[in-house]
C-alpha cells in the first residue's frame, strides 16, 4: 500500500511539472517572439551602419588616392600609401563582417587543385593524414571562430579604454591660449581620436553582433548526447563494429582451419614437425594476419570512411616503426620457432637447476619434466632465447626425487618430499608435520639420497671372544637365518630383497659382524624401524643360541702371569 501511494504521488508530480512547463511555454512564446524581432531590427540597423561605413571609407580612399598622385616626397608617398592600405583592409574586413552576420559565420571550403607530381612517400603520408586533420579541424572550427571573435572584442575594448583616457586628457587642456595654427592642429588631433573612438565602437558592436549570431546558429544546431550516440552508432560506430567483426571472423576461421588440419594429420601418431612444416605454419600465420587486416581495410573502404582508414594506416606504421629496433631479436626468435636456434624441440634445458624437456616450440613454448608430472612451464620465445638446449640420454635422471619420496640429506636429515616447485622443495615427516623448505639450489647442494628407489641398511653387532671357534663359520649363518625369519614377520618384511651377515673384524673386546639388509623403495618410510629390528632380532638369536654379548672392558695382566 505504501508503494502504490508513493507511485501515485510521483505520477501527480510529473503531471504537475508537464502542465507547469506547458503553461510557462505558452506565456513565454510572445516574449521570445518580441525579443527575436528586436534582435532582427538591431541586426538590420547594424548592417546599414556597416554599408555606410564602407561607403565613407571608399570616399576616404579615393581622396587619398588623389593625394598620393600629388605627393612630392617619397616619405609623404609612403605615409599616404600606408593609410590607403589600412583603409582598403578595413573595407575588406567590413564586407567580410557583413557577409558573416548574414551567414552566421558559415562558409564553403575551397577545393584544392590537384597537380600531377612524382611519387613522394612523405606527401602521400600527409594525404593519408589529411582526412584526420580535416575532421579535427571541423570539430574545432566553431570554437576557433568564437575564440577569434572574442579576442577581437577584447582588443576593441582595450582600444576604447585607451582612446577614452586620451580624450579625457585632451578635454582637460585649455584651448584659450592656442594660436590659430596650433588650435587647428589641436582640433585635427581631437577629431582624429574621436573618429577612432567611433570606429572602434562600431567594430566592437559588429564583432559582438557576429559572435551573437554565431552562438545562436550553433545553439540551433546543437543536439543532445543521446542523438550524438545514435549518430555514432549508426555511422562510425557501426563501421568499427563491422571492421572488428571482419577481422575476428577471418582470423579465427583460419585458426580453426589450421587446428583441424593439424588434428587430421596427427591424430594417429605423435610426430615432431619437420622444418618445412614449420615454414608452412609460419607462412600460414603471416597470411592469416595479412588477410585479417585486408578484411578490415575492405570494410572501411566499402563504408568510405577515410578517417578510419587513415587512423588504421597510422596505427600499422606506428607498430612497424616501434618494432624496427627489435628486428635482430625477432630473427633469433624466428630461428628458435623454426627449430634451428639455440633451443630445439625434444631437447632439455636447465631451468633453475631443474632439467626441463622442450616439449613443443611456439610463441609460448611448453616445457615439462617427465619425472615431475605436475611441473610445467610456459616460456615465450624471447625468454627461451637466453638458454641453450642439449640432447639427453634415456637413463639420465631428470631429478633426484619426486613427490612422496623419502630422501636423506648430507646432514643426515631424513624426510618425505611433500612439494616440489620450480623455485623450492618442501620436506616433512610422513604425516606432514615439521615441514622444511629448501631452495632448489640448496637442496641439490645437500646431495640428497633417494631411499624410495631402494636402499640398504647396515647395522653393526658383536659377540664375545669365547665363541671365537665358530665366529667365521656357524655364527654368521645362524645369525642371518634368525634375523631373516624375524624381518619377514614385520609389516615391511615383504619389501626385503636381500640379507647378509659378514664377519667384519676382531675388535678389542668383541667379534664384530656387519648386517646388511636390502629393501625396495616401498619400505623407505620404515627406515628407523628397520634399524631397530635388525638389532632386536640379532639379540634374540644370541639369546636362543646362548651367545654372550660382550661389553666394553679393560683387562690388566700381571707381569708374573
Coordinates of C-alpha atoms in Angstrom, one line a residue, residues 18-508:
X18 CA 4.4 18.9 -17.5
X19 CA 1.4 21.2 -17.1
X20 CA 3.5 24.0 -15.5
X21 CA 6.1 23.7 -18.3
X22 CA 3.3 23.9 -20.9
X23 CA 1.7 26.9 -19.3
X24 CA 5.1 28.6 -18.9
X25 CA 6.0 27.9 -22.5
X26 CA 2.6 29.4 -23.7
X27 CA 3.4 32.5 -21.7
X28 CA 6.9 32.8 -22.9
X29 CA 6.1 32.5 -26.6
X30 CA 5.1 36.2 -27.2
X31 CA 8.1 37.3 -25.1
X32 CA 10.5 35.2 -27.2
X33 CA 8.9 36.5 -30.4
X34 CA 9.3 40.1 -29.4
X35 CA 12.9 39.5 -28.3
X36 CA 13.7 37.9 -31.7
X37 CA 12.1 40.8 -33.6
X38 CA 14.1 43.3 -31.6
X39 CA 17.3 41.4 -32.4
X40 CA 16.4 41.3 -36.1
X41 CA 15.8 45.1 -36.1
X42 CA 19.2 45.6 -34.4
X43 CA 20.9 43.4 -36.9
X44 CA 19.4 45.2 -39.8
X45 CA 20.4 48.5 -38.3
X46 CA 23.9 47.3 -37.8
X47 CA 24.1 46.1 -41.4
X48 CA 23.0 49.5 -42.6
X49 CA 25.8 51.1 -40.5
X50 CA 28.3 48.7 -42.0
X51 CA 27.3 49.7 -45.5
X52 CA 27.5 53.4 -44.5
X53 CA 31.0 52.8 -43.0
X54 CA 32.1 51.1 -46.2
X55 CA 30.9 54.0 -48.4
X56 CA 32.6 56.5 -46.1
X57 CA 35.9 54.6 -46.2
X58 CA 35.7 54.3 -50.0
X59 CA 35.3 58.1 -50.3
X60 CA 38.3 58.5 -48.0
X61 CA 40.3 56.0 -50.1
X62 CA 39.5 57.9 -53.3
X63 CA 40.7 61.2 -51.7
X64 CA 43.9 59.5 -50.5
X65 CA 44.5 58.1 -54.0
X66 CA 44.3 61.6 -55.4
X67 CA 46.6 62.9 -52.6
X68 CA 49.0 60.1 -53.5
X69 CA 49.4 61.3 -57.1
X70 CA 50.1 64.8 -55.8
X71 CA 52.6 63.9 -53.2
X72 CA 56.1 65.2 -53.8
X73 CA 58.4 63.5 -51.4
X74 CA 59.0 59.8 -51.0
X75 CA 58.3 59.9 -47.3
X76 CA 54.9 61.5 -47.9
X77 CA 54.0 58.9 -50.5
X78 CA 54.9 56.0 -48.1
X79 CA 52.7 57.6 -45.4
X80 CA 49.7 58.1 -47.7
X81 CA 50.2 54.6 -49.1
X82 CA 50.2 53.0 -45.7
X83 CA 47.0 54.8 -44.8
X84 CA 45.4 53.8 -48.1
X85 CA 46.3 50.2 -47.4
X86 CA 44.8 50.3 -44.0
X87 CA 41.6 51.8 -45.4
X88 CA 41.4 49.0 -48.1
X89 CA 41.9 46.4 -45.4
X90 CA 39.2 48.0 -43.2
X91 CA 36.8 48.0 -46.2
X92 CA 37.5 44.3 -46.9
X93 CA 37.0 43.5 -43.2
X94 CA 33.7 45.3 -43.2
X95 CA 32.5 43.5 -46.2
X96 CA 33.5 40.2 -44.6
X97 CA 31.7 41.2 -41.4
X98 CA 28.5 42.0 -43.4
X99 CA 28.6 38.6 -45.0
X100 CA 29.5 36.8 -41.8
X101 CA 26.5 38.3 -40.0
X102 CA 24.2 37.2 -42.8
X103 CA 25.6 33.7 -42.9
X104 CA 26.2 33.2 -39.1
X105 CA 29.9 32.6 -39.7
X106 CA 29.4 29.7 -42.1
X107 CA 31.4 29.4 -45.3
X108 CA 32.2 27.0 -48.1
X109 CA 35.6 25.1 -48.1
X110 CA 37.8 25.7 -51.1
X111 CA 38.6 22.9 -53.3
X112 CA 42.3 22.2 -53.7
X113 CA 43.6 21.9 -57.2
X114 CA 45.1 18.5 -57.9
X115 CA 48.5 18.6 -59.6
X116 CA 50.4 15.8 -61.3
X117 CA 53.6 15.1 -59.4
X118 CA 56.1 12.4 -58.9
X119 CA 55.9 9.8 -56.1
X120 CA 56.8 11.2 -52.7
X121 CA 56.0 9.0 -49.7
X122 CA 56.0 11.9 -47.3
X123 CA 53.4 13.8 -49.3
X124 CA 51.4 10.6 -49.7
X125 CA 51.5 10.1 -46.0
X126 CA 50.3 13.6 -45.5
X127 CA 47.4 12.9 -47.8
X128 CA 46.5 9.9 -45.7
X129 CA 46.6 12.1 -42.5
X130 CA 44.7 14.9 -44.2
X131 CA 41.2 13.5 -43.6
X132 CA 42.0 13.0 -39.9
X133 CA 43.3 16.6 -39.6
X134 CA 40.3 17.9 -41.6
X135 CA 38.0 16.0 -39.2
X136 CA 39.7 17.5 -36.2
X137 CA 39.7 21.0 -37.8
X138 CA 36.0 20.7 -38.5
X139 CA 35.3 19.6 -34.9
X140 CA 37.2 22.7 -33.5
X141 CA 36.2 25.2 -36.3
X142 CA 33.3 26.8 -34.4
X143 CA 35.3 27.1 -31.2
X144 CA 38.2 28.7 -33.1
X145 CA 35.9 31.2 -34.8
X146 CA 34.2 32.2 -31.5
X147 CA 37.7 32.5 -29.8
X148 CA 38.9 34.7 -32.7
X149 CA 35.8 37.0 -32.3
X150 CA 36.2 37.1 -28.5
X151 CA 39.8 38.2 -29.0
X152 CA 38.6 40.9 -31.4
X153 CA 36.1 42.1 -28.8
X154 CA 38.7 42.2 -26.1
X155 CA 41.1 44.1 -28.4
X156 CA 38.5 46.7 -29.3
X157 CA 37.5 47.2 -25.7
X158 CA 41.1 47.8 -24.7
X159 CA 41.4 50.3 -27.6
X160 CA 38.3 52.1 -26.5
X161 CA 39.7 52.4 -22.9
X162 CA 43.0 53.9 -24.2
X163 CA 41.1 56.3 -26.5
X164 CA 38.8 57.4 -23.7
X165 CA 41.8 58.2 -21.5
X166 CA 43.4 60.2 -24.3
X167 CA 40.2 62.1 -25.0
X168 CA 39.9 62.8 -21.2
X169 CA 43.4 64.2 -21.2
X170 CA 42.7 66.3 -24.3
X171 CA 39.4 67.6 -22.8
X172 CA 41.4 68.9 -19.8
X173 CA 43.7 71.1 -22.0
X174 CA 42.8 74.8 -22.0
X175 CA 42.4 75.9 -25.7
X176 CA 42.3 79.6 -24.8
X177 CA 46.0 80.2 -25.2
X178 CA 46.4 78.4 -28.5
X179 CA 47.2 80.4 -31.6
X180 CA 45.2 79.8 -34.8
X181 CA 47.6 77.2 -36.4
X182 CA 48.0 75.4 -33.0
X183 CA 44.3 75.4 -32.5
X184 CA 43.7 73.9 -35.9
X185 CA 46.2 71.1 -35.2
X186 CA 44.5 70.6 -31.8
X187 CA 41.1 70.3 -33.4
X188 CA 42.5 67.8 -36.0
X189 CA 44.1 65.6 -33.4
X190 CA 40.9 65.7 -31.3
X191 CA 38.8 64.9 -34.3
X192 CA 41.2 62.0 -35.2
X193 CA 40.8 60.4 -31.7
X194 CA 37.1 60.9 -31.7
X195 CA 36.9 59.3 -35.1
X196 CA 39.0 56.4 -33.8
X197 CA 36.6 56.1 -30.8
X198 CA 33.6 55.9 -33.1
X199 CA 35.3 53.4 -35.4
X200 CA 36.4 51.1 -32.6
X201 CA 32.9 51.3 -31.0
X202 CA 31.5 50.4 -34.4
X203 CA 33.9 47.5 -34.9
X204 CA 33.2 46.3 -31.3
X205 CA 29.5 46.3 -32.0
X206 CA 30.0 44.4 -35.3
X207 CA 32.2 41.8 -33.6
X208 CA 29.7 41.4 -30.8
X209 CA 26.8 41.0 -33.3
X210 CA 28.9 38.4 -35.2
X211 CA 29.5 36.5 -32.0
X212 CA 25.9 36.6 -31.0
X213 CA 24.7 35.4 -34.5
X214 CA 27.3 32.6 -34.5
X215 CA 26.3 31.5 -31.0
X216 CA 22.6 31.5 -31.9
X217 CA 23.4 29.5 -35.1
X218 CA 25.4 26.9 -33.1
X219 CA 22.7 26.7 -30.4
X220 CA 20.1 25.9 -33.1
X221 CA 22.3 23.1 -34.4
X222 CA 23.2 21.6 -31.0
X223 CA 22.0 18.0 -30.5
X224 CA 21.6 16.0 -27.3
X225 CA 24.1 13.4 -26.1
X226 CA 21.6 10.6 -27.0
X227 CA 21.5 11.9 -30.6
X228 CA 25.3 12.0 -30.7
X229 CA 25.4 8.4 -29.5
X230 CA 22.8 7.5 -32.1
X231 CA 24.7 9.2 -34.9
X232 CA 27.9 7.5 -33.8
X233 CA 26.2 4.1 -33.5
X234 CA 24.7 4.4 -37.0
X235 CA 27.8 5.8 -38.6
X236 CA 31.4 5.4 -37.4
X237 CA 30.4 3.0 -34.6
X238 CA 28.8 0.6 -37.0
X239 CA 31.8 0.8 -39.2
X240 CA 34.2 0.0 -36.4
X241 CA 32.0 -2.9 -35.3
X242 CA 31.9 -4.3 -38.8
X243 CA 35.6 -3.9 -39.3
X244 CA 36.3 -5.6 -35.9
X245 CA 33.8 -8.4 -36.8
X246 CA 35.5 -8.9 -40.2
X247 CA 39.0 -9.2 -38.5
X248 CA 37.9 -11.6 -35.8
X249 CA 35.9 -13.8 -38.3
X250 CA 38.8 -14.1 -40.8
X251 CA 41.4 -14.7 -38.1
X252 CA 39.6 -17.3 -36.0
X253 CA 38.2 -19.1 -39.1
X254 CA 41.7 -19.6 -40.5
X255 CA 42.9 -20.5 -37.0
X256 CA 40.2 -23.1 -36.6
X257 CA 41.0 -24.5 -40.1
X258 CA 44.7 -24.8 -39.1
X259 CA 43.8 -26.7 -35.9
X260 CA 41.5 -29.0 -37.8
X261 CA 44.2 -29.8 -40.4
X262 CA 46.7 -30.4 -37.6
X263 CA 44.4 -32.8 -35.8
X264 CA 43.7 -34.7 -39.0
X265 CA 47.5 -35.1 -39.7
X266 CA 48.5 -36.1 -36.2
X267 CA 45.6 -38.0 -34.7
X268 CA 47.1 -41.4 -35.3
X269 CA 50.7 -40.9 -34.3
X270 CA 52.8 -38.4 -32.5
X271 CA 55.4 -36.9 -34.8
X272 CA 57.6 -33.9 -34.4
X273 CA 57.1 -31.3 -37.1
X274 CA 59.7 -31.1 -39.8
X275 CA 61.5 -27.9 -40.9
X276 CA 59.2 -27.4 -43.9
X277 CA 56.1 -28.0 -41.8
X278 CA 57.3 -25.2 -39.5
X279 CA 58.0 -22.9 -42.5
X280 CA 54.5 -23.6 -43.9
X281 CA 52.9 -23.0 -40.5
X282 CA 54.8 -19.7 -40.1
X283 CA 53.7 -18.6 -43.6
X284 CA 50.1 -19.6 -42.8
X285 CA 50.1 -17.4 -39.7
X286 CA 51.5 -14.5 -41.7
X287 CA 48.8 -15.0 -44.4
X288 CA 46.2 -15.2 -41.6
X289 CA 47.3 -11.8 -40.2
X290 CA 47.5 -10.2 -43.7
X291 CA 44.0 -11.4 -44.7
X292 CA 42.5 -10.3 -41.4
X293 CA 44.0 -6.8 -41.9
X294 CA 42.8 -6.8 -45.5
X295 CA 39.3 -7.6 -44.4
X296 CA 39.4 -4.5 -42.1
X297 CA 40.5 -2.2 -44.9
X298 CA 37.9 -3.7 -47.2
X299 CA 35.1 -2.9 -44.7
X300 CA 36.5 0.7 -44.2
X301 CA 36.7 1.2 -48.0
X302 CA 33.2 -0.1 -48.6
X303 CA 31.9 2.2 -45.8
X304 CA 34.0 5.0 -47.4
X305 CA 35.4 6.2 -44.0
X306 CA 38.7 7.9 -44.9
X307 CA 39.3 9.0 -41.3
X308 CA 39.3 5.4 -40.0
X309 CA 41.4 4.3 -43.0
X310 CA 44.0 6.9 -42.1
X311 CA 44.0 6.0 -38.4
X312 CA 44.4 2.3 -39.2
X313 CA 47.3 3.1 -41.6
X314 CA 49.0 5.3 -39.0
X315 CA 48.5 2.6 -36.3
X316 CA 50.1 -0.1 -38.5
X317 CA 53.0 2.2 -39.4
X318 CA 53.5 3.1 -35.7
X319 CA 53.6 -0.6 -34.8
X320 CA 56.2 -1.3 -37.6
X321 CA 58.3 1.7 -36.5
X322 CA 58.2 0.6 -32.9
X323 CA 59.2 -3.0 -33.8
X324 CA 62.0 -1.8 -36.1
X325 CA 64.7 -1.8 -33.3
X326 CA 63.7 -5.3 -32.2
X327 CA 64.3 -7.0 -35.6
X328 CA 67.6 -8.8 -34.5
X329 CA 65.8 -10.4 -31.5
X330 CA 62.9 -11.3 -33.7
X331 CA 65.3 -13.1 -36.1
X332 CA 66.7 -15.1 -33.2
X333 CA 63.2 -16.0 -32.0
X334 CA 62.2 -16.9 -35.5
X335 CA 65.2 -19.4 -35.7
X336 CA 64.0 -21.0 -32.5
X337 CA 60.5 -21.2 -33.8
X338 CA 61.8 -23.0 -36.9
X339 CA 63.8 -25.4 -34.6
X340 CA 67.2 -24.2 -35.9
X341 CA 68.2 -22.0 -33.0
X342 CA 70.0 -22.5 -29.7
X343 CA 67.0 -24.3 -28.2
X344 CA 65.4 -27.2 -30.1
X345 CA 62.3 -29.3 -29.6
X346 CA 62.9 -32.6 -27.9
X347 CA 66.0 -31.5 -26.1
X348 CA 66.3 -30.3 -22.5
X349 CA 67.4 -27.1 -20.8
X350 CA 68.5 -26.5 -17.2
X351 CA 66.0 -24.1 -15.6
X352 CA 66.8 -23.1 -12.0
X353 CA 68.7 -26.3 -11.5
X354 CA 65.8 -28.5 -12.8
X355 CA 66.1 -30.2 -16.2
X356 CA 63.1 -29.4 -18.4
X357 CA 62.2 -31.1 -21.6
X358 CA 61.3 -28.8 -24.5
X359 CA 58.0 -30.5 -25.4
X360 CA 56.8 -28.0 -28.1
X361 CA 58.1 -24.8 -29.6
X362 CA 55.6 -22.0 -30.2
X363 CA 55.2 -18.4 -29.1
X364 CA 54.5 -19.8 -25.7
X365 CA 56.7 -22.9 -25.6
X366 CA 55.8 -25.8 -23.3
X367 CA 58.5 -27.3 -21.0
X368 CA 57.9 -30.3 -18.8
X369 CA 59.8 -32.7 -16.5
X370 CA 59.0 -36.3 -17.2
X371 CA 59.7 -37.3 -13.6
X372 CA 57.5 -34.5 -12.2
X373 CA 54.2 -34.6 -13.9
X374 CA 52.7 -31.6 -12.1
X375 CA 55.7 -29.4 -13.0
X376 CA 55.0 -27.5 -16.3
X377 CA 56.5 -24.2 -17.5
X378 CA 55.5 -21.9 -20.4
X379 CA 58.2 -19.6 -21.7
X380 CA 58.0 -17.0 -24.5
X381 CA 60.5 -17.2 -27.4
X382 CA 62.2 -14.1 -26.1
X383 CA 62.9 -15.8 -22.7
X384 CA 63.7 -19.1 -24.3
X385 CA 66.4 -17.4 -26.5
X386 CA 68.5 -17.0 -23.3
X387 CA 69.0 -20.8 -22.9
X388 CA 70.9 -23.5 -24.8
X389 CA 69.4 -26.9 -25.0
X390 CA 71.2 -30.3 -25.2
X391 CA 70.2 -33.9 -26.1
X392 CA 69.5 -36.2 -23.2
X393 CA 70.1 -39.9 -22.7
X394 CA 67.5 -42.5 -21.9
X395 CA 68.9 -43.3 -18.4
X396 CA 69.6 -39.8 -17.5
X397 CA 67.9 -38.8 -14.2
X398 CA 65.5 -35.8 -14.5
X399 CA 65.5 -35.0 -10.8
X400 CA 66.8 -36.8 -7.6
X401 CA 63.3 -37.3 -6.3
X402 CA 59.6 -36.8 -6.8
X403 CA 56.7 -36.0 -4.6
X404 CA 56.2 -38.7 -1.9
X405 CA 59.8 -40.0 -2.0
X406 CA 61.9 -40.3 1.2
X407 CA 65.3 -38.7 1.0
X408 CA 68.3 -38.3 3.3
X409 CA 70.5 -35.2 3.0
X410 CA 74.2 -34.9 3.7
X411 CA 73.5 -33.7 7.3
X412 CA 71.5 -36.9 7.9
X413 CA 68.1 -35.2 7.7
X414 CA 65.6 -37.9 6.7
X415 CA 62.2 -36.8 5.5
X416 CA 59.5 -37.2 2.9
X417 CA 59.2 -34.9 -0.2
X418 CA 55.9 -33.0 0.3
X419 CA 56.0 -30.5 -2.5
X420 CA 58.3 -29.6 -5.5
X421 CA 58.1 -26.3 -7.5
X422 CA 60.4 -24.6 -9.9
X423 CA 61.8 -22.5 -7.1
X424 CA 61.7 -24.6 -3.9
X425 CA 61.1 -28.0 -2.4
X426 CA 59.3 -28.8 0.9
X427 CA 60.4 -31.8 3.1
X428 CA 58.3 -33.0 6.1
X429 CA 57.5 -36.0 8.3
X430 CA 55.3 -38.7 6.7
X431 CA 52.3 -37.2 8.4
X432 CA 53.1 -33.7 7.1
X433 CA 54.3 -32.2 10.3
X434 CA 57.6 -30.2 10.7
X435 CA 57.9 -29.0 7.1
X436 CA 61.3 -27.7 6.0
X437 CA 61.6 -25.6 2.8
X438 CA 64.7 -25.5 0.7
X439 CA 65.5 -23.6 -2.4
X440 CA 66.3 -25.9 -5.4
X441 CA 70.0 -24.9 -5.3
X442 CA 70.3 -25.5 -1.6
X443 CA 68.5 -28.9 -1.8
X444 CA 70.8 -30.1 -4.6
X445 CA 73.9 -28.9 -2.7
X446 CA 72.9 -31.2 0.2
X447 CA 73.4 -34.3 -2.2
X448 CA 70.1 -36.0 -1.4
X449 CA 69.8 -39.8 -1.4
X450 CA 66.5 -41.1 -2.6
X451 CA 65.5 -44.1 -0.4
X452 CA 62.3 -44.6 -2.4
X453 CA 64.3 -46.1 -5.2
X454 CA 65.7 -48.9 -2.9
X455 CA 68.1 -48.8 0.0
X456 CA 70.4 -50.9 2.2
X457 CA 70.6 -50.7 6.0
X458 CA 73.8 -51.7 7.6
X459 CA 74.0 -52.5 11.3
X460 CA 77.0 -53.5 13.5
X461 CA 76.7 -56.3 16.0
X462 CA 79.3 -58.1 18.2
X463 CA 79.7 -61.3 20.3
X464 CA 82.2 -62.4 23.0
X465 CA 85.6 -63.9 22.2
X466 CA 84.6 -67.2 23.9
X467 CA 82.8 -68.0 20.7
X468 CA 85.9 -67.5 18.6
X469 CA 86.0 -71.0 17.2
X470 CA 82.6 -70.6 15.4
X471 CA 82.8 -66.9 14.6
X472 CA 83.5 -67.3 10.9
X473 CA 81.6 -70.4 10.1
X474 CA 78.4 -71.3 12.1
X475 CA 77.6 -68.0 13.7
X476 CA 77.1 -65.8 10.5
X477 CA 74.7 -68.4 9.0
X478 CA 72.6 -68.9 12.2
X479 CA 72.5 -65.1 12.8
X480 CA 71.4 -64.4 9.2
X481 CA 68.7 -67.1 9.3
X482 CA 67.3 -65.9 12.6
X483 CA 67.2 -62.2 11.6
X484 CA 65.6 -63.1 8.2
X485 CA 62.8 -65.0 9.9
X486 CA 62.2 -62.1 12.3
X487 CA 62.1 -59.4 9.5
X488 CA 59.5 -61.4 7.5
X489 CA 57.2 -61.1 10.4
X490 CA 57.3 -57.3 10.3
X491 CA 55.0 -55.1 8.1
X492 CA 57.9 -54.2 5.9
X493 CA 59.0 -57.8 5.6
X494 CA 57.6 -58.2 2.0
X495 CA 59.9 -55.4 0.9
X496 CA 63.1 -57.3 2.0
X497 CA 65.2 -58.2 -1.1
X498 CA 68.4 -59.5 0.5
X499 CA 70.0 -60.0 3.9
X500 CA 73.6 -60.9 4.5
X501 CA 75.7 -61.2 7.7
X502 CA 79.5 -61.0 7.4
X503 CA 82.3 -61.2 9.9
X504 CA 83.8 -57.7 9.9
X505 CA 86.8 -57.7 12.3
X506 CA 88.1 -58.7 15.7
X507 CA 87.6 -55.7 17.9
X508 CA 89.3 -55.1 21.2

